[in-house]
PDB file of C-alpha atoms in Angstrom:
ATOM      1  CA  SER A 529      42.947  81.489  94.946  1.00  0.00           C
ATOM      2  CA  ASP A 530      44.774  81.757  98.255  1.00  0.00           C
ATOM      3  CA  LEU A 531      47.592  79.544  96.982  1.00  0.00           C
ATOM      4  CA  GLN A 532      48.209  81.774  93.950  1.00  0.00           C
ATOM      5  CA  GLU A 533      48.126  84.867  96.134  1.00  0.00           C
ATOM      6  CA  ARG A 534      50.691  83.362  98.515  1.00  0.00           C
ATOM      7  CA  GLU A 535      52.915  82.412  95.580  1.00  0.00           C
ATOM      8  CA  LEU A 536      52.771  85.976  94.227  1.00  0.00           C
ATOM      9  CA  LEU A 537      53.624  87.366  97.660  1.00  0.00           C
ATOM     10  CA  LYS A 538      56.588  84.989  97.971  1.00  0.00           C
ATOM     11  CA  ARG A 539      57.872  85.999  94.535  1.00  0.00           C
ATOM     12  CA  ALA A 540      57.477  89.688  95.370  1.00  0.00           C
ATOM     13  CA  GLY A 541      59.333  89.184  98.648  1.00  0.00           C
ATOM     14  CA  LEU A 542      62.168  87.323  96.950  1.00  0.00           C
ATOM     15  CA  THR A 543      62.430  89.979  94.230  1.00  0.00           C
ATOM     16  CA  SER A 544      62.517  92.727  96.829  1.00  0.00           C
ATOM     17  CA  ALA A 545      65.190  90.945  98.892  1.00  0.00           C
ATOM     18  CA  ILE A 546      67.406  90.427  95.843  1.00  0.00           C
ATOM     19  CA  ALA A 547      66.995  94.053  94.725  1.00  0.00           C
ATOM     20  CA  ASP A 548      67.771  95.285  98.254  1.00  0.00           C
ATOM     21  CA  ALA A 549      70.906  93.123  98.411  1.00  0.00           C
ATOM     22  CA  LEU A 550      72.105  94.414  95.052  1.00  0.00           C
ATOM     23  CA  ARG A 551      71.469  98.042  96.040  1.00  0.00           C
ATOM     24  CA  SER A 552      73.381  97.509  99.297  1.00  0.00           C
ATOM     25  CA  ARG A 553      76.339  96.381  97.189  1.00  0.00           C
ATOM     26  CA  GLY A 554      76.286  99.568  95.128  1.00  0.00           C
ATOM     27  CA  THR A 555      74.065  98.641  92.191  1.00  0.00           C
ATOM     28  CA  ASP A 556      71.846 101.510  91.097  1.00  0.00           C
ATOM     29  CA  ALA A 557      68.145 101.113  91.875  1.00  0.00           C
ATOM     30  CA  ILE A 558      66.902 100.458  88.340  1.00  0.00           C
ATOM     31  CA  ALA A 559      69.607  97.914  87.518  1.00  0.00           C
ATOM     32  CA  ALA A 560      69.032  96.188  90.868  1.00  0.00           C
ATOM     33  CA  GLN A 561      65.284  95.917  90.284  1.00  0.00           C
ATOM     34  CA  LEU A 562      65.776  94.682  86.724  1.00  0.00           C
ATOM     35  CA  ALA A 563      68.300  92.047  87.800  1.00  0.00           C
ATOM     36  CA  ALA A 564      66.028  90.905  90.623  1.00  0.00           C
ATOM     37  CA  GLU A 565      62.981  90.622  88.356  1.00  0.00           C
ATOM     38  CA  VAL A 566      64.898  88.730  85.664  1.00  0.00           C
ATOM     39  CA  GLY A 567      66.564  86.509  88.251  1.00  0.00           C
ATOM     40  CA  VAL A 568      63.281  85.498  89.838  1.00  0.00           C
ATOM     41  CA  LEU A 569      61.703  84.931  86.420  1.00  0.00           C
ATOM     42  CA  ALA A 570      64.658  82.754  85.366  1.00  0.00           C
ATOM     43  CA  PHE A 571      64.485  80.784  88.615  1.00  0.00           C
ATOM     44  CA  SER A 572      60.732  80.188  88.430  1.00  0.00           C
ATOM     45  CA  THR A 573      60.932  79.217  84.751  1.00  0.00           C
ATOM     46  CA  ALA A 574      63.785  76.819  85.463  1.00  0.00           C
ATOM     47  CA  TYR A 575      62.031  75.327  88.472  1.00  0.00           C
ATOM     48  CA  GLU A 576      58.878  74.674  86.455  1.00  0.00           C
ATOM     49  CA  ARG A 577      60.907  72.930  83.725  1.00  0.00           C
ATOM     50  CA  TRP A 578      62.978  70.971  86.258  1.00  0.00           C
ATOM     51  CA  ALA A 579      59.901  69.769  88.161  1.00  0.00           C
ATOM     52  CA  ALA A 580      58.188  68.467  85.007  1.00  0.00           C
ATOM     53  CA  SER A 581      57.721  64.699  85.144  1.00  0.00           C
ATOM     54  CA  GLU A 582      59.472  64.146  81.805  1.00  0.00           C
ATOM     55  CA  ASN A 583      62.611  66.085  82.847  1.00  0.00           C
ATOM     56  CA  SER A 584      65.903  64.286  83.446  1.00  0.00           C
ATOM     57  CA  GLN A 585      68.299  67.273  83.400  1.00  0.00           C
ATOM     58  CA  PRO A 586      69.931  68.699  86.521  1.00  0.00           C
ATOM     59  CA  PHE A 587      68.558  71.989  87.800  1.00  0.00           C
ATOM     60  CA  GLY A 588      71.776  73.924  87.096  1.00  0.00           C
ATOM     61  CA  GLU A 589      71.658  73.131  83.383  1.00  0.00           C
ATOM     62  CA  ILE A 590      68.024  74.099  83.166  1.00  0.00           C
ATOM     63  CA  ALA A 591      68.595  77.327  85.117  1.00  0.00           C
ATOM     64  CA  ARG A 592      71.461  78.397  82.838  1.00  0.00           C
ATOM     65  CA  ALA A 593      69.350  77.606  79.758  1.00  0.00           C
ATOM     66  CA  ALA A 594      66.410  79.577  81.174  1.00  0.00           C
ATOM     67  CA  LEU A 595      68.622  82.606  81.787  1.00  0.00           C
ATOM     68  CA  ARG A 596      70.116  82.391  78.275  1.00  0.00           C
ATOM     69  CA  ASP A 597      66.590  82.157  76.863  1.00  0.00           C
ATOM     70  CA  LEU A 598      65.484  85.264  78.749  1.00  0.00           C
ATOM     71  CA  GLN A 599      68.599  87.136  77.609  1.00  0.00           C
ATOM     72  CA  ALA A 600      67.932  86.189  73.979  1.00  0.00           C
ATOM     73  CA  ARG A 601      64.301  87.269  74.231  1.00  0.00           C
ATOM     74  CA  ALA A 602      65.258  90.591  75.831  1.00  0.00           C
ATOM     75  CA  THR A 603      67.805  91.180  73.071  1.00  0.00           C
ATOM     76  CA  ALA A 604      65.171  90.420  70.440  1.00  0.00           C
ATOM     77  CA  LEU A 605      62.754  92.830  72.118  1.00  0.00           C
ATOM     78  CA  GLY A 606      65.451  95.499  72.143  1.00  0.00           C
ATOM     79  CA  ALA A 607      66.170  94.926  68.457  1.00  0.00           C
ATOM     80  CA  GLY A 608      62.454  95.209  67.726  1.00  0.00           C
ATOM     81  CA  ALA A 609      62.315  98.510  69.595  1.00  0.00           C
ATOM     82  CA  ASP A 610      65.188  99.822  67.452  1.00  0.00           C
ATOM     83  CA  VAL A 611      63.346  98.774  64.307  1.00  0.00           C
ATOM     84  CA  LEU A 612      60.192 100.509  65.510  1.00  0.00           C
ATOM     85  CA  LYS A 613      62.111 103.716  66.264  1.00  0.00           C
ATOM     86  CA  GLY A 614      63.544 103.741  62.739  1.00  0.00           C
ATOM     87  CA  ALA A 615      60.081 103.390  61.215  1.00  0.00           C
ATOM     88  CA  GLN A 616      58.738 106.528  62.860  1.00  0.00           C
TER      89      GLN A 616
END
């Protein structure tokens, strides 16, 4: 739908702006893009949890938890990749 398309464009614009800002501060291009993508994913995940009707936590707590969750999942994916490499 048009609403979903606009939301995707906004997310892409935010990701691009964050990556550009990081690159302008000396972060290499890949690290800047990765940080921007993870940051936007953490923000959108946290916002969705915060906006839920049953939520009573402040946004900051939820945002920190969302980022920790993403970090843990990325670590687990990395560990899985190491296991897969060893099996080959």
